[in-house]
């Protein structure tokens, strides 16, 4: 039993920490929901604990050291309560299977580390991990040593005298290393998603843009038609909008566009795609909506736009729109085709006098 063995175990554990970080990044990329991410994190941290406990340092027969406490303290911050519970149970079961004179102290240490991890996650709820939270993790992970009081006879004092300091150092550096690796992976994924979101977002209205229409739209269409359901396309064009820019300036026109974008968004469901495709024109891809329902939605949007009164330089101004609607359940339909039919219907609405909806022929 000695410092070199503890340090050797620490360096062996860095490989496990790297595997945990890589698996955690995978879960962030491919888990679609928060509950899925928490479930994946639970499995990843639990697997990391099992790997760490499979190759521990034998301080005494039945008394071991490994990286489990670093993972136990970190799990609640990255996987929430489900990960905390899963890792705690996993570690306790694994420690019981090892047995030995250190089992009671080991179980107590696992409980302490889990509790400390939950407290830190509650007190520092946000990621990325800052310096204060990192310091709290580094200090908190060593509190598991309080469980040494459960060791029999003078063994506790022997452990403190010989390896307490390297254990504290290894735990602190270990938890910092794991936390920084996980934090880096999460920041990397978040940054990629932010860039992707910007690429799909219209900066003026906050709606999707043309890029989103042709990247997200096909997935919505495919899923809807694949279920044997309808998919609707709407094209909304504001009537005589150029006169607002010419009379009141582009700043006033931008404010009108922002308001109308918000009106359209509030009339739709979370899974519906609403984009600004340029100037004063908007497009919608709506899954699971047949012709009658799509026409009703288009009329709701038209009325919402018409009913709003804008105060522009002391004048009360109303804006109207022309809306083209196309709904299909043909499996061969593509986004370009659906938008073309809806766009043609919108121009028919313009030709018929504006401020109205027109349905394209059924398909």
GROMACS .gro file of C-alpha atoms in nm:
model
  363
    1UNK     CA    1   0.000   0.000   0.000
    2UNK     CA    2   0.153   0.334  -0.100
    3UNK     CA    3   0.148   0.653  -0.305
    4UNK     CA    4   0.290   0.499  -0.627
    5UNK     CA    5   0.003   0.250  -0.644
    6UNK     CA    6  -0.256   0.524  -0.599
    7UNK     CA    7  -0.095   0.739  -0.867
    8UNK     CA    8  -0.076   0.439  -1.102
    9UNK     CA    9  -0.447   0.379  -1.053
   10UNK     CA   10  -0.515   0.744  -1.128
   11UNK     CA   11  -0.332   0.734  -1.461
   12UNK     CA   12  -0.508   0.410  -1.556
   13UNK     CA   13  -0.838   0.581  -1.482
   14UNK     CA   14  -0.771   0.864  -1.729
   15UNK     CA   15  -0.843   0.622  -2.013
   16UNK     CA   16  -1.179   0.540  -1.856
   17UNK     CA   17  -1.253   0.912  -1.819
   18UNK     CA   18  -1.183   0.961  -2.190
   19UNK     CA   19  -1.418   0.677  -2.285
   20UNK     CA   20  -1.690   0.824  -2.064
   21UNK     CA   21  -1.645   1.166  -2.226
   22UNK     CA   22  -1.664   1.026  -2.580
   23UNK     CA   23  -1.976   0.822  -2.499
   24UNK     CA   24  -2.132   1.126  -2.330
   25UNK     CA   25  -2.077   1.339  -2.642
   26UNK     CA   26  -2.244   1.067  -2.849
   27UNK     CA   27  -2.550   1.079  -2.623
   28UNK     CA   28  -2.573   1.457  -2.656
   29UNK     CA   29  -2.566   1.433  -3.033
   30UNK     CA   30  -2.812   1.154  -3.087
   31UNK     CA   31  -3.055   1.156  -2.794
   32UNK     CA   32  -3.359   1.360  -2.906
   33UNK     CA   33  -3.512   1.432  -2.563
   34UNK     CA   34  -3.400   1.531  -2.216
   35UNK     CA   35  -3.518   1.202  -2.068
   36UNK     CA   36  -3.324   1.011  -2.335
   37UNK     CA   37  -3.009   1.208  -2.252
   38UNK     CA   38  -3.053   1.139  -1.879
   39UNK     CA   39  -3.108   0.767  -1.944
   40UNK     CA   40  -2.797   0.753  -2.163
   41UNK     CA   41  -2.590   0.945  -1.907
   42UNK     CA   42  -2.702   0.701  -1.637
   43UNK     CA   43  -2.577   0.407  -1.841
   44UNK     CA   44  -2.253   0.580  -1.940
   45UNK     CA   45  -2.155   0.682  -1.587
   46UNK     CA   46  -2.257   0.344  -1.447
   47UNK     CA   47  -2.045   0.167  -1.708
   48UNK     CA   48  -1.754   0.397  -1.622
   49UNK     CA   49  -1.785   0.306  -1.255
   50UNK     CA   50  -1.786  -0.066  -1.334
   51UNK     CA   51  -1.475  -0.028  -1.550
   52UNK     CA   52  -1.299   0.171  -1.278
   53UNK     CA   53  -1.384  -0.083  -1.010
   54UNK     CA   54  -1.267  -0.376  -1.223
   55UNK     CA   55  -0.906  -0.263  -1.194
   56UNK     CA   56  -0.863  -0.098  -0.853
   57UNK     CA   57  -0.558  -0.044  -0.634
   58UNK     CA   58  -0.553  -0.298  -0.350
   59UNK     CA   59  -0.465  -0.094  -0.042
   60UNK     CA   60  -0.531  -0.389   0.190
   61UNK     CA   61  -0.715  -0.716   0.136
   62UNK     CA   62  -1.073  -0.598   0.084
   63UNK     CA   63  -0.972  -0.229   0.085
   64UNK     CA   64  -0.951  -0.071  -0.263
   65UNK     CA   65  -0.910   0.264  -0.439
   66UNK     CA   66  -1.043   0.361  -0.785
   67UNK     CA   67  -1.207   0.646  -0.980
   68UNK     CA   68  -1.562   0.571  -0.871
   69UNK     CA   69  -1.598   0.877  -0.645
   70UNK     CA   70  -1.506   1.119  -0.923
   71UNK     CA   71  -1.784   0.975  -1.142
   72UNK     CA   72  -2.032   0.964  -0.853
   73UNK     CA   73  -1.978   1.332  -0.771
   74UNK     CA   74  -2.000   1.443  -1.136
   75UNK     CA   75  -2.296   1.228  -1.248
   76UNK     CA   76  -2.574   1.451  -1.103
   77UNK     CA   77  -2.436   1.761  -1.282
   78UNK     CA   78  -2.443   1.594  -1.624
   79UNK     CA   79  -2.721   1.336  -1.591
   80UNK     CA   80  -2.949   1.471  -1.319
   81UNK     CA   81  -3.120   1.265  -1.051
   82UNK     CA   82  -3.158   0.953  -1.270
   83UNK     CA   83  -2.781   0.936  -1.328
   84UNK     CA   84  -2.713   0.997  -0.958
   85UNK     CA   85  -2.942   0.710  -0.856
   86UNK     CA   86  -2.812   0.472  -1.124
   87UNK     CA   87  -2.445   0.533  -1.048
   88UNK     CA   88  -2.499   0.506  -0.673
   89UNK     CA   89  -2.679   0.172  -0.702
   90UNK     CA   90  -2.422   0.041  -0.953
   91UNK     CA   91  -2.130   0.137  -0.732
   92UNK     CA   92  -2.288  -0.014  -0.420
   93UNK     CA   93  -2.365  -0.343  -0.592
   94UNK     CA   94  -2.012  -0.360  -0.733
   95UNK     CA   95  -1.858  -0.278  -0.395
   96UNK     CA   96  -2.064  -0.545  -0.221
   97UNK     CA   97  -1.943  -0.799  -0.476
   98UNK     CA   98  -1.583  -0.712  -0.388
   99UNK     CA   99  -1.652  -0.755  -0.016
  100UNK     CA  100  -1.372  -0.743   0.239
  101UNK     CA  101  -1.314  -0.542   0.554
  102UNK     CA  102  -1.353  -0.215   0.369
  103UNK     CA  103  -1.703  -0.288   0.238
  104UNK     CA  104  -1.897  -0.087   0.503
  105UNK     CA  105  -1.665   0.211   0.457
  106UNK     CA  106  -1.688   0.175   0.080
  107UNK     CA  107  -2.068   0.181   0.084
  108UNK     CA  108  -2.069   0.483   0.313
  109UNK     CA  109  -1.820   0.662   0.085
  110UNK     CA  110  -2.043   0.594  -0.216
  111UNK     CA  111  -2.342   0.743  -0.034
  112UNK     CA  112  -2.136   1.048   0.069
  113UNK     CA  113  -2.009   1.110  -0.286
  114UNK     CA  114  -2.359   1.077  -0.431
  115UNK     CA  115  -2.500   1.321  -0.175
  116UNK     CA  116  -2.217   1.568  -0.234
  117UNK     CA  117  -2.271   1.544  -0.609
  118UNK     CA  118  -2.644   1.618  -0.571
  119UNK     CA  119  -2.574   1.918  -0.348
  120UNK     CA  120  -2.322   2.061  -0.593
  121UNK     CA  121  -2.556   2.008  -0.889
  122UNK     CA  122  -2.834   2.185  -0.697
  123UNK     CA  123  -2.613   2.477  -0.592
  124UNK     CA  124  -2.450   2.515  -0.936
  125UNK     CA  125  -2.734   2.412  -1.167
  126UNK     CA  126  -2.593   2.550  -1.490
  127UNK     CA  127  -2.327   2.425  -1.726
  128UNK     CA  128  -2.065   2.489  -1.850
  129UNK     CA  129  -1.870   2.422  -1.534
  130UNK     CA  130  -1.701   2.733  -1.397
  131UNK     CA  131  -1.405   2.768  -1.163
  132UNK     CA  132  -1.623   2.773  -0.849
  133UNK     CA  133  -1.809   2.458  -0.938
  134UNK     CA  134  -1.486   2.287  -1.038
  135UNK     CA  135  -1.334   2.376  -0.700
  136UNK     CA  136  -1.645   2.248  -0.522
  137UNK     CA  137  -1.621   1.917  -0.710
  138UNK     CA  138  -1.250   1.882  -0.631
  139UNK     CA  139  -1.309   1.945  -0.260
  140UNK     CA  140  -1.634   1.751  -0.240
  141UNK     CA  141  -1.495   1.431  -0.389
  142UNK     CA  142  -1.251   1.396  -0.098
  143UNK     CA  143  -1.531   1.401   0.160
  144UNK     CA  144  -1.576   1.031   0.088
  145UNK     CA  145  -1.268   0.979   0.308
  146UNK     CA  146  -1.493   1.047   0.608
  147UNK     CA  147  -1.612   0.691   0.562
  148UNK     CA  148  -1.271   0.568   0.684
  149UNK     CA  149  -1.401   0.596   1.042
  150UNK     CA  150  -1.591   0.274   0.971
  151UNK     CA  151  -1.271   0.077   0.919
  152UNK     CA  152  -1.187  -0.164   1.200
  153UNK     CA  153  -0.917  -0.102   1.464
  154UNK     CA  154  -0.629   0.121   1.370
  155UNK     CA  155  -0.662   0.058   0.997
  156UNK     CA  156  -0.822   0.396   0.938
  157UNK     CA  157  -0.524   0.579   1.085
  158UNK     CA  158  -0.284   0.362   0.886
  159UNK     CA  159  -0.461   0.455   0.562
  160UNK     CA  160  -0.460   0.824   0.656
  161UNK     CA  161  -0.089   0.819   0.736
  162UNK     CA  162   0.021   0.633   0.424
  163UNK     CA  163  -0.207   0.720   0.133
  164UNK     CA  164  -0.461   0.984   0.241
  165UNK     CA  165  -0.274   1.268   0.072
  166UNK     CA  166  -0.224   1.093  -0.265
  167UNK     CA  167  -0.585   0.972  -0.254
  168UNK     CA  168  -0.707   1.329  -0.197
  169UNK     CA  169  -0.482   1.455  -0.480
  170UNK     CA  170  -0.582   1.176  -0.718
  171UNK     CA  171  -0.952   1.226  -0.647
  172UNK     CA  172  -0.928   1.603  -0.692
  173UNK     CA  173  -0.732   1.584  -1.016
  174UNK     CA  174  -0.948   1.295  -1.135
  175UNK     CA  175  -1.277   1.474  -1.082
  176UNK     CA  176  -1.137   1.791  -1.242
  177UNK     CA  177  -1.013   1.595  -1.542
  178UNK     CA  178  -1.342   1.413  -1.595
  179UNK     CA  179  -1.546   1.731  -1.543
  180UNK     CA  180  -1.337   1.929  -1.791
  181UNK     CA  181  -1.352   1.652  -2.050
  182UNK     CA  182  -1.729   1.625  -2.021
  183UNK     CA  183  -1.765   2.002  -2.017
  184UNK     CA  184  -1.555   2.031  -2.331
  185UNK     CA  185  -1.765   1.772  -2.513
  186UNK     CA  186  -2.089   1.941  -2.409
  187UNK     CA  187  -1.963   2.287  -2.508
  188UNK     CA  188  -1.853   2.148  -2.844
  189UNK     CA  189  -2.194   1.996  -2.916
  190UNK     CA  190  -2.376   2.310  -2.794
  191UNK     CA  191  -2.160   2.527  -3.020
  192UNK     CA  192  -2.232   2.308  -3.322
  193UNK     CA  193  -2.604   2.326  -3.250
  194UNK     CA  194  -2.589   2.702  -3.211
  195UNK     CA  195  -2.418   2.735  -3.548
  196UNK     CA  196  -2.674   2.503  -3.706
  197UNK     CA  197  -2.957   2.701  -3.547
  198UNK     CA  198  -2.817   3.027  -3.681
  199UNK     CA  199  -2.788   2.875  -4.026
  200UNK     CA  200  -3.158   2.784  -4.014
  201UNK     CA  201  -3.285   3.103  -3.849
  202UNK     CA  202  -3.411   3.425  -4.004
  203UNK     CA  203  -3.244   3.700  -3.797
  204UNK     CA  204  -3.529   3.949  -3.835
  205UNK     CA  205  -3.831   3.739  -3.737
  206UNK     CA  206  -3.669   3.451  -3.547
  207UNK     CA  207  -3.850   3.207  -3.776
  208UNK     CA  208  -3.680   2.953  -3.995
  209UNK     CA  209  -3.523   3.065  -4.321
  210UNK     CA  210  -3.498   2.924  -4.672
  211UNK     CA  211  -3.217   2.693  -4.565
  212UNK     CA  212  -3.440   2.543  -4.294
  213UNK     CA  213  -3.718   2.500  -4.548
  214UNK     CA  214  -3.508   2.266  -4.759
  215UNK     CA  215  -3.330   2.086  -4.475
  216UNK     CA  216  -3.603   2.044  -4.212
  217UNK     CA  217  -3.900   2.050  -4.450
  218UNK     CA  218  -3.817   1.720  -4.628
  219UNK     CA  219  -3.799   1.536  -4.294
  220UNK     CA  220  -4.142   1.668  -4.191
  221UNK     CA  221  -4.289   1.574  -4.528
  222UNK     CA  222  -4.134   1.227  -4.530
  223UNK     CA  223  -4.253   1.145  -4.179
  224UNK     CA  224  -4.605   1.269  -4.244
  225UNK     CA  225  -4.651   1.090  -4.577
  226UNK     CA  226  -4.479   0.780  -4.441
  227UNK     CA  227  -4.757   0.752  -4.185
  228UNK     CA  228  -5.016   0.765  -4.462
  229UNK     CA  229  -5.122   1.112  -4.350
  230UNK     CA  230  -5.152   1.447  -4.525
  231UNK     CA  231  -4.895   1.723  -4.540
  232UNK     CA  232  -4.993   2.083  -4.613
  233UNK     CA  233  -4.796   2.369  -4.768
  234UNK     CA  234  -4.892   2.732  -4.721
  235UNK     CA  235  -4.739   3.037  -4.886
  236UNK     CA  236  -4.831   3.370  -4.727
  237UNK     CA  237  -4.751   3.694  -4.911
  238UNK     CA  238  -4.828   4.039  -4.769
  239UNK     CA  239  -5.032   4.264  -4.996
  240UNK     CA  240  -4.880   4.596  -5.113
  241UNK     CA  241  -4.606   4.568  -4.854
  242UNK     CA  242  -4.362   4.775  -5.062
  243UNK     CA  243  -4.576   5.080  -4.997
  244UNK     CA  244  -4.510   5.048  -4.622
  245UNK     CA  245  -4.133   5.049  -4.675
  246UNK     CA  246  -4.158   5.337  -4.923
  247UNK     CA  247  -4.386   5.547  -4.701
  248UNK     CA  248  -4.266   5.474  -4.349
  249UNK     CA  249  -3.915   5.338  -4.401
  250UNK     CA  250  -3.761   4.994  -4.373
  251UNK     CA  251  -3.744   5.015  -3.993
  252UNK     CA  252  -4.124   5.030  -3.978
  253UNK     CA  253  -4.147   4.754  -4.236
  254UNK     CA  254  -3.915   4.534  -4.031
  255UNK     CA  255  -4.134   4.583  -3.723
  256UNK     CA  256  -4.442   4.482  -3.922
  257UNK     CA  257  -4.263   4.170  -4.046
  258UNK     CA  258  -4.158   4.075  -3.692
  259UNK     CA  259  -4.514   4.112  -3.566
  260UNK     CA  260  -4.663   3.913  -3.851
  261UNK     CA  261  -4.401   3.642  -3.810
  262UNK     CA  262  -4.502   3.614  -3.444
  263UNK     CA  263  -4.871   3.601  -3.539
  264UNK     CA  264  -4.814   3.316  -3.783
  265UNK     CA  265  -4.601   3.125  -3.533
  266UNK     CA  266  -4.863   3.150  -3.257
  267UNK     CA  267  -5.131   3.001  -3.483
  268UNK     CA  268  -4.926   2.686  -3.549
  269UNK     CA  269  -4.811   2.387  -3.347
  270UNK     CA  270  -4.459   2.327  -3.213
  271UNK     CA  271  -4.383   2.066  -3.480
  272UNK     CA  272  -4.495   2.283  -3.772
  273UNK     CA  273  -4.228   2.451  -3.984
  274UNK     CA  274  -4.274   2.826  -4.033
  275UNK     CA  275  -4.014   3.015  -4.236
  276UNK     CA  276  -3.959   3.354  -4.392
  277UNK     CA  277  -3.842   3.282  -4.744
  278UNK     CA  278  -3.760   3.639  -4.839
  279UNK     CA  279  -3.898   3.991  -4.829
  280UNK     CA  280  -4.261   3.981  -4.720
  281UNK     CA  281  -4.322   3.614  -4.803
  282UNK     CA  282  -4.363   3.327  -4.557
  283UNK     CA  283  -4.397   2.953  -4.610
  284UNK     CA  284  -4.529   2.676  -4.387
  285UNK     CA  285  -4.489   2.298  -4.397
  286UNK     CA  286  -4.757   2.144  -4.176
  287UNK     CA  287  -4.766   1.769  -4.107
  288UNK     CA  288  -5.087   1.570  -4.056
  289UNK     CA  289  -5.315   1.841  -4.199
  290UNK     CA  290  -5.567   1.769  -4.476
  291UNK     CA  291  -5.712   2.020  -4.723
  292UNK     CA  292  -6.001   2.136  -4.506
  293UNK     CA  293  -5.787   2.180  -4.196
  294UNK     CA  294  -5.514   2.353  -4.398
  295UNK     CA  295  -5.769   2.593  -4.544
  296UNK     CA  296  -5.901   2.667  -4.195
  297UNK     CA  297  -5.547   2.738  -4.072
  298UNK     CA  298  -5.479   2.966  -4.371
  299UNK     CA  299  -5.798   3.159  -4.300
  300UNK     CA  300  -5.700   3.193  -3.935
  301UNK     CA  301  -5.362   3.334  -4.036
  302UNK     CA  302  -5.519   3.573  -4.289
  303UNK     CA  303  -5.765   3.706  -4.029
  304UNK     CA  304  -5.495   3.745  -3.765
  305UNK     CA  305  -5.283   3.952  -4.003
  306UNK     CA  306  -5.578   4.165  -4.118
  307UNK     CA  307  -5.711   4.234  -3.770
  308UNK     CA  308  -5.387   4.385  -3.632
  309UNK     CA  309  -5.363   4.765  -3.641
  310UNK     CA  310  -5.015   4.922  -3.664
  311UNK     CA  311  -4.941   5.270  -3.538
  312UNK     CA  312  -4.690   5.401  -3.790
  313UNK     CA  313  -4.592   5.765  -3.748
  314UNK     CA  314  -4.929   5.845  -3.598
  315UNK     CA  315  -5.128   5.667  -3.863
  316UNK     CA  316  -5.330   5.349  -3.807
  317UNK     CA  317  -5.233   5.099  -4.072
  318UNK     CA  318  -5.368   4.754  -4.150
  319UNK     CA  319  -5.190   4.486  -4.351
  320UNK     CA  320  -5.358   4.212  -4.553
  321UNK     CA  321  -5.223   3.894  -4.705
  322UNK     CA  322  -5.284   3.649  -4.984
  323UNK     CA  323  -5.243   3.280  -4.894
  324UNK     CA  324  -5.197   2.982  -5.120
  325UNK     CA  325  -5.272   2.635  -4.983
  326UNK     CA  326  -5.175   2.293  -5.110
  327UNK     CA  327  -5.225   1.963  -4.927
  328UNK     CA  328  -5.113   1.620  -5.043
  329UNK     CA  329  -5.082   1.261  -4.933
  330UNK     CA  330  -4.894   1.138  -5.239
  331UNK     CA  331  -4.576   0.961  -5.131
  332UNK     CA  332  -4.386   1.098  -5.434
  333UNK     CA  333  -4.439   1.461  -5.337
  334UNK     CA  334  -4.129   1.668  -5.261
  335UNK     CA  335  -4.101   2.001  -5.081
  336UNK     CA  336  -4.024   2.190  -5.402
  337UNK     CA  337  -4.339   2.055  -5.565
  338UNK     CA  338  -4.561   2.130  -5.268
  339UNK     CA  339  -4.432   2.486  -5.243
  340UNK     CA  340  -4.473   2.541  -5.617
  341UNK     CA  341  -4.842   2.446  -5.605
  342UNK     CA  342  -4.899   2.660  -5.294
  343UNK     CA  343  -4.714   2.951  -5.458
  344UNK     CA  344  -4.927   2.923  -5.772
  345UNK     CA  345  -5.240   2.927  -5.555
  346UNK     CA  346  -5.110   3.237  -5.374
  347UNK     CA  347  -5.071   3.421  -5.706
  348UNK     CA  348  -5.428   3.326  -5.796
  349UNK     CA  349  -5.535   3.487  -5.468
  350UNK     CA  350  -5.349   3.803  -5.574
  351UNK     CA  351  -5.517   3.801  -5.914
  352UNK     CA  352  -5.860   3.749  -5.755
  353UNK     CA  353  -5.828   4.071  -5.552
  354UNK     CA  354  -5.587   3.990  -5.267
  355UNK     CA  355  -5.667   3.945  -4.896
  356UNK     CA  356  -5.798   3.592  -4.948
  357UNK     CA  357  -5.693   3.227  -4.954
  358UNK     CA  358  -5.692   2.997  -5.255
  359UNK     CA  359  -5.661   2.619  -5.246
  360UNK     CA  360  -5.456   2.443  -5.511
  361UNK     CA  361  -5.607   2.142  -5.683
  362UNK     CA  362  -5.618   1.826  -5.470
  363UNK     CA  363  -5.348   1.564  -5.521
   0.00000   0.00000   0.00000
